[in-house]
PDB file of C-alpha atoms and ligand atoms in Angstrom:
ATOM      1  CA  UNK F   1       9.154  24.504  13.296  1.00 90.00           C
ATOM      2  CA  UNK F   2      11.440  22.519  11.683  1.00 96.00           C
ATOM      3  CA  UNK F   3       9.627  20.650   8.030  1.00 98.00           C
ATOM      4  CA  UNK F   4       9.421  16.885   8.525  1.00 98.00           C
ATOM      5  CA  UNK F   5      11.061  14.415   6.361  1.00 99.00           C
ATOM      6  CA  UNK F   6       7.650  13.644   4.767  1.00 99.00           C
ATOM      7  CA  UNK F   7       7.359  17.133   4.036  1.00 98.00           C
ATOM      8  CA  UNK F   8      10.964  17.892   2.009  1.00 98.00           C
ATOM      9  CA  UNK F   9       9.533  14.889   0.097  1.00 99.00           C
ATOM     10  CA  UNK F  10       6.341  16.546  -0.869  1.00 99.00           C
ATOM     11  CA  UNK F  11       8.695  19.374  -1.397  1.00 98.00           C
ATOM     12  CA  UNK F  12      11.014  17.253  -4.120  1.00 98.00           C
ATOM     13  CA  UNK F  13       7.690  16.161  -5.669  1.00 99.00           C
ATOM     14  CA  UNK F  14       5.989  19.534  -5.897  1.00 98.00           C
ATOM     15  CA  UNK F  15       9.477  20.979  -7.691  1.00 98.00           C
ATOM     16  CA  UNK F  16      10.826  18.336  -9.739  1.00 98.00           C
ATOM     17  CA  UNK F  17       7.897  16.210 -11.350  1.00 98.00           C
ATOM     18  CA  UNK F  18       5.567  16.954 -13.611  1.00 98.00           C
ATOM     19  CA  UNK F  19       2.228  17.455 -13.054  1.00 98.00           C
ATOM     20  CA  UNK F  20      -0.015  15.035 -14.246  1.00 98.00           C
ATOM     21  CA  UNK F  21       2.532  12.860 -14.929  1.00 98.00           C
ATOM     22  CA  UNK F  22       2.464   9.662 -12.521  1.00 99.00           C
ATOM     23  CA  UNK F  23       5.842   8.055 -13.397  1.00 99.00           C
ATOM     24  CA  UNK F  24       7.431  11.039 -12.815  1.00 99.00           C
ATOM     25  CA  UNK F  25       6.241  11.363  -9.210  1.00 99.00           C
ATOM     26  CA  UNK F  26       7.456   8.249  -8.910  1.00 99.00           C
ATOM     27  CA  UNK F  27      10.786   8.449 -10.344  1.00 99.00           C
ATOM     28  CA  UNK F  28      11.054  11.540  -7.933  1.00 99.00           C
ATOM     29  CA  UNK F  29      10.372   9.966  -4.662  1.00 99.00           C
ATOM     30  CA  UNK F  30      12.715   7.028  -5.294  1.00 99.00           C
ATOM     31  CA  UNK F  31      15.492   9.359  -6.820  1.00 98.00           C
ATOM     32  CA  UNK F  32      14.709  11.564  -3.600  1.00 99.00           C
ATOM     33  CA  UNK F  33      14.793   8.769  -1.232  1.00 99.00           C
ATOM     34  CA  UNK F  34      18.040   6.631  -2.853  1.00 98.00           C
ATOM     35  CA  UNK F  35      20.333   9.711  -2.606  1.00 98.00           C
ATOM     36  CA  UNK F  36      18.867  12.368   0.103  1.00 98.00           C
ATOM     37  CA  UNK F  37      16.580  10.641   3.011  1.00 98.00           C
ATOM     38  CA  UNK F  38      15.495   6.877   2.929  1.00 98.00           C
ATOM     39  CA  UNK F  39      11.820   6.535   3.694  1.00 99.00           C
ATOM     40  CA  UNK F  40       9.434   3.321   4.006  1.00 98.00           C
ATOM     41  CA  UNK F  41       7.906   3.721   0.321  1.00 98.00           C
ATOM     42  CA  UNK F  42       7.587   0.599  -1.000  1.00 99.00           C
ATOM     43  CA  UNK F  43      10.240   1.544  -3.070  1.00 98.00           C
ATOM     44  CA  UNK F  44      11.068   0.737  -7.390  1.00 98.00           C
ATOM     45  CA  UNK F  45      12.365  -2.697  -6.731  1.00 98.00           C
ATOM     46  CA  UNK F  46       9.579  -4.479  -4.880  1.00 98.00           C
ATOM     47  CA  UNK F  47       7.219  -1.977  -6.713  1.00 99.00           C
ATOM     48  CA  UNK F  48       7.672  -3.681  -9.958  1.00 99.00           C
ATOM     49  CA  UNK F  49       6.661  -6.986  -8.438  1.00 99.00           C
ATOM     50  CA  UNK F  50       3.184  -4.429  -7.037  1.00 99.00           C
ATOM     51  CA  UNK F  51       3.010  -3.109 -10.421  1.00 99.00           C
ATOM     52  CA  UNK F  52       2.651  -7.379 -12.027  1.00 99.00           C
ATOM     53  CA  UNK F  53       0.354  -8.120  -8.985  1.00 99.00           C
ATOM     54  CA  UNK F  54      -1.858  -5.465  -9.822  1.00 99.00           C
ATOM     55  CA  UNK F  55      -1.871  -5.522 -13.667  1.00 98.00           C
ATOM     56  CA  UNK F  56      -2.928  -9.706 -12.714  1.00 98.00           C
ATOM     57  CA  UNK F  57      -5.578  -8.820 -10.424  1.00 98.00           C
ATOM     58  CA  UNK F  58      -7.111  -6.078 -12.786  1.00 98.00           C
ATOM     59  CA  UNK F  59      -8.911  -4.401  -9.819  1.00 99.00           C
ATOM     60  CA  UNK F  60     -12.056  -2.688  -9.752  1.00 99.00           C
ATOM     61  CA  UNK F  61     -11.735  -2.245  -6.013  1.00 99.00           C
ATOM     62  CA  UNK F  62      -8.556  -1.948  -4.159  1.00 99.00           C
ATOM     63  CA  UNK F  63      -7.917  -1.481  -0.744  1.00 99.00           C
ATOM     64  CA  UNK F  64      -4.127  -0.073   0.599  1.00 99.00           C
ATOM     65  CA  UNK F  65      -3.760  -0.475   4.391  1.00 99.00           C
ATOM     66  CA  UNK F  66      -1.051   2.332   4.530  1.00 99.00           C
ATOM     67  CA  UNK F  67      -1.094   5.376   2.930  1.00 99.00           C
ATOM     68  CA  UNK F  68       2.367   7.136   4.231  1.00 99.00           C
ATOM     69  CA  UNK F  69       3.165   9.580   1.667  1.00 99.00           C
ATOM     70  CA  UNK F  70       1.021   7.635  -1.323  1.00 99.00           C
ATOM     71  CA  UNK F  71       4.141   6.387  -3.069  1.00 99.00           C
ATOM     72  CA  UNK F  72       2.549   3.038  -3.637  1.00 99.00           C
ATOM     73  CA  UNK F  73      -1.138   4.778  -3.996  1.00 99.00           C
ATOM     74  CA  UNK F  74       0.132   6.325  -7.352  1.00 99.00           C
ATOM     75  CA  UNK F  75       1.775   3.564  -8.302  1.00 98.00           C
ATOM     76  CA  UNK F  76      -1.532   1.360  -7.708  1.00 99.00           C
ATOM     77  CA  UNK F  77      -4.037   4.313  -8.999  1.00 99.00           C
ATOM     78  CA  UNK F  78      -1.768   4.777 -12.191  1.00 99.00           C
ATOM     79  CA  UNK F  79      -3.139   1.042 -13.052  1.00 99.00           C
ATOM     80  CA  UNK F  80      -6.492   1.117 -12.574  1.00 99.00           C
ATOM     81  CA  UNK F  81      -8.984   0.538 -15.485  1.00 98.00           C
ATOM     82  CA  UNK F  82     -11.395   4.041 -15.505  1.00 98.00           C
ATOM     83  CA  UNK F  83     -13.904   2.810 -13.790  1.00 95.00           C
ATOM     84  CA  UNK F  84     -12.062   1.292 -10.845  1.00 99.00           C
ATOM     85  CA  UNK F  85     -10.841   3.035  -7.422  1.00 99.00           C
ATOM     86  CA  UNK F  86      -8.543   2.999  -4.325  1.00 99.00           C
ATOM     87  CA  UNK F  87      -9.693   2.752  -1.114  1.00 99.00           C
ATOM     88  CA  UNK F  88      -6.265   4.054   1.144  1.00 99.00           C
ATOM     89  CA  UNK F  89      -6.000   3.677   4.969  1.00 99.00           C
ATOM     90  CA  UNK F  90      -3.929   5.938   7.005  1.00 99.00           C
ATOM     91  CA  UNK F  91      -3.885   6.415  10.558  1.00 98.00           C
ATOM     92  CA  UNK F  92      -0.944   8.665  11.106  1.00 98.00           C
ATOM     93  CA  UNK F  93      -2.792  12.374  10.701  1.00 98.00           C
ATOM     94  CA  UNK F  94       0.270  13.901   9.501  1.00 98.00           C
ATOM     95  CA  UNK F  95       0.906  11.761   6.290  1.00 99.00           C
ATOM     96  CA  UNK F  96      -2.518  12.255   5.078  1.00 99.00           C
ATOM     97  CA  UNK F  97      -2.182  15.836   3.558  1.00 99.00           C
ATOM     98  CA  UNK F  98       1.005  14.672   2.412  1.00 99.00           C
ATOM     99  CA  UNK F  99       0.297  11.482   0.637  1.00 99.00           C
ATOM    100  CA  UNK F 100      -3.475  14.564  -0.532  1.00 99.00           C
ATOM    101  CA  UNK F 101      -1.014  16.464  -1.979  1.00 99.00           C
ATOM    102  CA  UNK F 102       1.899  13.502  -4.248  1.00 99.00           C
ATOM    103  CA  UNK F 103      -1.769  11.990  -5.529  1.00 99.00           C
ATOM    104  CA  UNK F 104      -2.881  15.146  -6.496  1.00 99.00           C
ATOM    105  CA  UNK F 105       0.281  15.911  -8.727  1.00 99.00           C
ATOM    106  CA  UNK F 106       0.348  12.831 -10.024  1.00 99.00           C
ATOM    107  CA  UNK F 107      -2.979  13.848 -11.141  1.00 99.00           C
ATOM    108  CA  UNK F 108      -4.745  10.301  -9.374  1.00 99.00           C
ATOM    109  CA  UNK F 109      -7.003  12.723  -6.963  1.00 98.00           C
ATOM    110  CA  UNK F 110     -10.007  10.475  -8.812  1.00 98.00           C
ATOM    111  CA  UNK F 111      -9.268   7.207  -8.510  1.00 98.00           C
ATOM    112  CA  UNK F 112      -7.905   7.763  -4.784  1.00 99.00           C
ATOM    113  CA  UNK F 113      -9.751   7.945  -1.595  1.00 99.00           C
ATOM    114  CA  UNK F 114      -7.866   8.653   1.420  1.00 99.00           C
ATOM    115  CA  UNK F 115      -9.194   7.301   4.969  1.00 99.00           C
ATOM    116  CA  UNK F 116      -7.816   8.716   8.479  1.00 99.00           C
ATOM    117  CA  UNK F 117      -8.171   6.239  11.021  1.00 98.00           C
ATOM    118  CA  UNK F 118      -6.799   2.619  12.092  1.00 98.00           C
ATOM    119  CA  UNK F 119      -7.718   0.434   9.782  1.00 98.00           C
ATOM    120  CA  UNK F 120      -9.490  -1.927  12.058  1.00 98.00           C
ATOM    121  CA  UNK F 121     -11.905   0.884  13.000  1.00 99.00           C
ATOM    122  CA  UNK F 122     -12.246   1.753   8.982  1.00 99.00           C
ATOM    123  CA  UNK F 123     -12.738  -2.281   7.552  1.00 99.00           C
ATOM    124  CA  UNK F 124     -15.988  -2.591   9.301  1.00 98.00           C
ATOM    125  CA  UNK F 125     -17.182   0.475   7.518  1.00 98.00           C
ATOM    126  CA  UNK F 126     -16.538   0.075   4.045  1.00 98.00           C
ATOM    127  CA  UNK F 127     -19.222  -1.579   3.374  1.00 98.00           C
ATOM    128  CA  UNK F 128     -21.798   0.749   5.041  1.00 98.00           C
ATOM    129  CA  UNK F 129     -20.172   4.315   4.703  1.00 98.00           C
ATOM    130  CA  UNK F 130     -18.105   3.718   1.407  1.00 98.00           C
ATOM    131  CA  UNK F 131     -20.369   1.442  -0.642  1.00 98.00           C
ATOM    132  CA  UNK F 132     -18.072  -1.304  -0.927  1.00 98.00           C
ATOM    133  CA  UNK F 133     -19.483  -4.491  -2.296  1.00 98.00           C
ATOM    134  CA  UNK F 134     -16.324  -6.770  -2.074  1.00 99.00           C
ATOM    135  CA  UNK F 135     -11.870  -6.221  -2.691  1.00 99.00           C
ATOM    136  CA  UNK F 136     -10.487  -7.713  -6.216  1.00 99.00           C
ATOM    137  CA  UNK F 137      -6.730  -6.154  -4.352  1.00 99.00           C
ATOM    138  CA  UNK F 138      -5.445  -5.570  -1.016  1.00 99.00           C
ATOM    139  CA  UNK F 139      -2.039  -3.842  -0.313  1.00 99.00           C
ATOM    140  CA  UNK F 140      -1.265  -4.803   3.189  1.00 99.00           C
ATOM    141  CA  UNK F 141       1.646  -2.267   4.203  1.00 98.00           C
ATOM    142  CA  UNK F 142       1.095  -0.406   7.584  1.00 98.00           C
ATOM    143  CA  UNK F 143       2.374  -2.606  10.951  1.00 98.00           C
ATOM    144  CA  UNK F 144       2.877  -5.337  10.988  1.00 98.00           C
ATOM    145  CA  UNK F 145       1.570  -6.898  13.693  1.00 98.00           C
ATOM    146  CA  UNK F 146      -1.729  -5.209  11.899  1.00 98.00           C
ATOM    147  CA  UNK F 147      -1.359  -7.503   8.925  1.00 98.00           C
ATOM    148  CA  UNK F 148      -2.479 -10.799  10.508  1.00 98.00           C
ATOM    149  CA  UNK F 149      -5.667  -9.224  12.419  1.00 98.00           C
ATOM    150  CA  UNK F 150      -6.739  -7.131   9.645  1.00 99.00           C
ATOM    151  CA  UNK F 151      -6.974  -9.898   7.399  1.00 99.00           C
ATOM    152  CA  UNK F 152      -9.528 -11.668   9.670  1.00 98.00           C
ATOM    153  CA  UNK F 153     -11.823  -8.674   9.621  1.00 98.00           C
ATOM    154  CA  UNK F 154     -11.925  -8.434   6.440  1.00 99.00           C
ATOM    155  CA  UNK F 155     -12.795 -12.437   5.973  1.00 98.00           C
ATOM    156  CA  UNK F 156     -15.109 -11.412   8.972  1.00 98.00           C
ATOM    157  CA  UNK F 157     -16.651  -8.503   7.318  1.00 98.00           C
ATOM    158  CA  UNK F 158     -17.299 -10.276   3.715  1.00 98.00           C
ATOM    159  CA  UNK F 159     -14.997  -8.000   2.165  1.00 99.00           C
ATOM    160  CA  UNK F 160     -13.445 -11.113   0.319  1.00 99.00           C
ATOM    161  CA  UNK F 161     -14.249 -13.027  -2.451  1.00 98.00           C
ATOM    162  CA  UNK F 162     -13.126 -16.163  -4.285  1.00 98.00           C
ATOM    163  CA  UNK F 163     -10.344 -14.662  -5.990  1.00 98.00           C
ATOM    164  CA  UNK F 164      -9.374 -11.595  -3.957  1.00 99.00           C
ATOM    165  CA  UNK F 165      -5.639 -10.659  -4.397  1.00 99.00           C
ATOM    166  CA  UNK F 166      -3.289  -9.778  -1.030  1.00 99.00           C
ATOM    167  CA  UNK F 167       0.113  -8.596  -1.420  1.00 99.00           C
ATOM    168  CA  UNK F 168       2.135  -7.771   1.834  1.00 99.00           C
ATOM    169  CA  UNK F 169       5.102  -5.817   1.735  1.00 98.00           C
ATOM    170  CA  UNK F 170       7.791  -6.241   4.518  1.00 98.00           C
ATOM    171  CA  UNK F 171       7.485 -10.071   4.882  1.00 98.00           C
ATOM    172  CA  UNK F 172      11.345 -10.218   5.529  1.00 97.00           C
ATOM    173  CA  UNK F 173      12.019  -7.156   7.121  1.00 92.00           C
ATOM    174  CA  UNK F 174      10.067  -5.713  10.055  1.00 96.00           C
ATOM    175  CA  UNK F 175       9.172  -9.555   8.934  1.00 97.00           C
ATOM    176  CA  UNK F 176       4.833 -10.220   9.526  1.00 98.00           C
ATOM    177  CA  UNK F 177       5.060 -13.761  11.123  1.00 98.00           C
ATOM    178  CA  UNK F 178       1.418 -14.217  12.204  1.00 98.00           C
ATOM    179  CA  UNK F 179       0.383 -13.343   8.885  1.00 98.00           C
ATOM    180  CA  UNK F 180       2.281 -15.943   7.327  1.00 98.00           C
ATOM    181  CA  UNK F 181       1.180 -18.278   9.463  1.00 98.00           C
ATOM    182  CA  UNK F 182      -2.730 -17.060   9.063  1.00 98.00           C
ATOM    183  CA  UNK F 183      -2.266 -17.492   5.205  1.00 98.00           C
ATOM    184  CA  UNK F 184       0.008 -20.201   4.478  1.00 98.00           C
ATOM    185  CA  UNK F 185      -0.768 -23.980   5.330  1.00 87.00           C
ATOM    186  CA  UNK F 186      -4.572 -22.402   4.790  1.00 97.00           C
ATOM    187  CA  UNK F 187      -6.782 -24.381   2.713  1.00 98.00           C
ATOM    188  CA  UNK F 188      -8.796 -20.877   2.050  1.00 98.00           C
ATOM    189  CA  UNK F 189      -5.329 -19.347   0.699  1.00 99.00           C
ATOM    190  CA  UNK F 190      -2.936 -19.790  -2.571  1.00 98.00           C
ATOM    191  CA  UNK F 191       0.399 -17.966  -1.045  1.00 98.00           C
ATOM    192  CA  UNK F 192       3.274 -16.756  -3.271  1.00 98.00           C
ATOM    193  CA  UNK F 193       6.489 -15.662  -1.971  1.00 98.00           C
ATOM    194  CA  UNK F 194       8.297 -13.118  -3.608  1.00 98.00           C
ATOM    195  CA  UNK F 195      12.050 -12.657  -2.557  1.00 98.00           C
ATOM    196  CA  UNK F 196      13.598  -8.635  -2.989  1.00 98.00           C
ATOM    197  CA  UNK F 197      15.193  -6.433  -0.975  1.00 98.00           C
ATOM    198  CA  UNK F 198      14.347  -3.498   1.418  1.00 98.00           C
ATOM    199  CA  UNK F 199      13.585  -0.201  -0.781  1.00 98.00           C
ATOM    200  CA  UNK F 200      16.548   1.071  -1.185  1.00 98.00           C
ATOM    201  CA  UNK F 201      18.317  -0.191   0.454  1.00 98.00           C
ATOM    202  CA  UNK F 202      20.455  -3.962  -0.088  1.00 98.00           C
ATOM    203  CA  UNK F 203      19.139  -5.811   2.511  1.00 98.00           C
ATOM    204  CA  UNK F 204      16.844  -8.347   1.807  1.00 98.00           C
ATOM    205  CA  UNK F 205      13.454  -8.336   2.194  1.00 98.00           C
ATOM    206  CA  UNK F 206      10.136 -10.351   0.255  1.00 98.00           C
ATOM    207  CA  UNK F 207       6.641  -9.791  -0.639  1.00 98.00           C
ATOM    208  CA  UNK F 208       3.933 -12.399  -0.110  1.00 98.00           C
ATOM    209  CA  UNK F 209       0.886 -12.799  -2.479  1.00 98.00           C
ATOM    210  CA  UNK F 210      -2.055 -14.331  -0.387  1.00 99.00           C
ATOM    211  CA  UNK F 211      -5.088 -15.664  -3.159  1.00 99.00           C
ATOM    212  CA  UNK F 212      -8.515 -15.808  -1.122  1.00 99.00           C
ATOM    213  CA  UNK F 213     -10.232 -19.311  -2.407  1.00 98.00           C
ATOM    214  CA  UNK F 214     -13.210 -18.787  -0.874  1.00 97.00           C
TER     215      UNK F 214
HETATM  216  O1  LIG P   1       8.528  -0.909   4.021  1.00 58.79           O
HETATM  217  C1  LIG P   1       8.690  -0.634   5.345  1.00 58.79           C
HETATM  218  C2  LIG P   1       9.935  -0.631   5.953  1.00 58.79           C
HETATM  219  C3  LIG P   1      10.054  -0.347   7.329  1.00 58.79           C
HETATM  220  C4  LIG P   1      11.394  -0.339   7.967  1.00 58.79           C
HETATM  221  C5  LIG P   1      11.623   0.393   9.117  1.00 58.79           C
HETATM  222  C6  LIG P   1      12.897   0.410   9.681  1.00 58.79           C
HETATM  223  C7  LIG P   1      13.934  -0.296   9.099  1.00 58.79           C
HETATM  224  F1  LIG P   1      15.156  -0.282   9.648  1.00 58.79           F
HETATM  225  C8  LIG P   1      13.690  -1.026   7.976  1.00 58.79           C
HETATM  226  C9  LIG P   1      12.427  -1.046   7.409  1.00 58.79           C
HETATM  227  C10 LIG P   1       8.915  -0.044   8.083  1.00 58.79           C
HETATM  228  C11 LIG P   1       7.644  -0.036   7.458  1.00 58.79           C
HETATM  229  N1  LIG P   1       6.524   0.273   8.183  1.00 58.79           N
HETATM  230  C12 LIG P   1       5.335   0.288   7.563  1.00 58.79           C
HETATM  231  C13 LIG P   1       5.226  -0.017   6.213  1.00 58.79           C
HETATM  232  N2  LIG P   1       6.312  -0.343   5.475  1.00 58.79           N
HETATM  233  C14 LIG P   1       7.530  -0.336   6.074  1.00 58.79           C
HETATM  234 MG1  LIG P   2       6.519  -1.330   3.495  1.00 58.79          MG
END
């Protein structure tokens, strides 16, 4: 059977970077994904506004609703403080060994945990089954119609604290309207937009920063 695009990018990875080497797994994905086969990683461009978000928010705990191939799980992991972890979501069953696999030569196999499911069926766990006390990050990325619900259970589900950093990707383009409208013109939300363009791409796209207050 014919290897799917995620695969010939796990391919790229697994030949060109080095091992151990986070940036370089990096470098490789974009470089693979600029000039061969565009794919929906968050990308270099919008991932230096992840990178400031999550060097501000310091996390202990972080949370990534969409794993895909764990572009933007390395990028996170490569961040964290020793003592701090990555909680990543994934529902699509074929990613996941993928996305096992770029972490693991990045050499973040550690500070990343990988969960298989739909994120709504996950958030209500993560307290019981995976210890969590509350999120200092959230990377919302998976659909986007998922953004705006997802939030809510986690408010629901006490996952959130005073404090608690969101960052959505795709805000322009798919576009996540109902999420926007959950967050802004919120008196429990500080909301940041961040203008940039699609990865890889020239169209434009933006990043939103949601602040839980509490
Ligand atoms: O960053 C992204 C881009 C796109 C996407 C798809 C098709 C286009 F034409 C343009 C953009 C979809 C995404 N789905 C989930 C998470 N992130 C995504
Ligand atoms: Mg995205």
């Amino acid at each position: 059977m014919d290897q799917s695009k995620e695969q010939r990018i796990l391919n790229s990875v697994s030949y060109n970077a080095i091992k151990g080497d986070a940036e370089s797994v990096l470098d490789c994905i974009d470089k693979y994904c600029s000039q061969k086969e565009w794919a929906m990683n968050v990308g270099d461009e919008k991932g230096l506004i992840l990178d400031k978000i999550v060097k501000e928010a310091d996390p202990t705990v972080a949370l990534e609703l969409g794993t895909y191939c764990g572009y933007s799980a390395v990028r996170i992991a490569r961040l964290l403080k020793p003592s701090a972890h990555l909680f990543s979501i994934e529902f699509n069953a074929e990613f996941v060994p993928i996305a096992k696999e770029i972490i693991e030569i990045a050499g973040l196999e550690d500070k990343v945990t990988i969960l298989e499911g739909h994120a709504q069926d996950i958030i209500p766990q993560l307290k019981t089954k995976y210890n969590v006390d509350t999120l200092d990050f959230v990377f919302l990325d998976h659909w986007k119609d998922r953004y705006a619900p997802d939030t809510i259970l986690l408010e629901q589900y006490g996952l959130l604290r005073k404090g608690s950093i969101l960052l959505a990707d795709n805000i322009g383009f798919p576009g996540a309207p109902d999420f926007l409208k959950h967050v802004r013109n919120n008196e429990h939300y500080e909301c940041t937009h961040y203008p940039s363009h699609l990865e890889y791409m020239k169209a434009p796209d933006a990043m939103e920063k949601a602040v839980y207050l509490g």
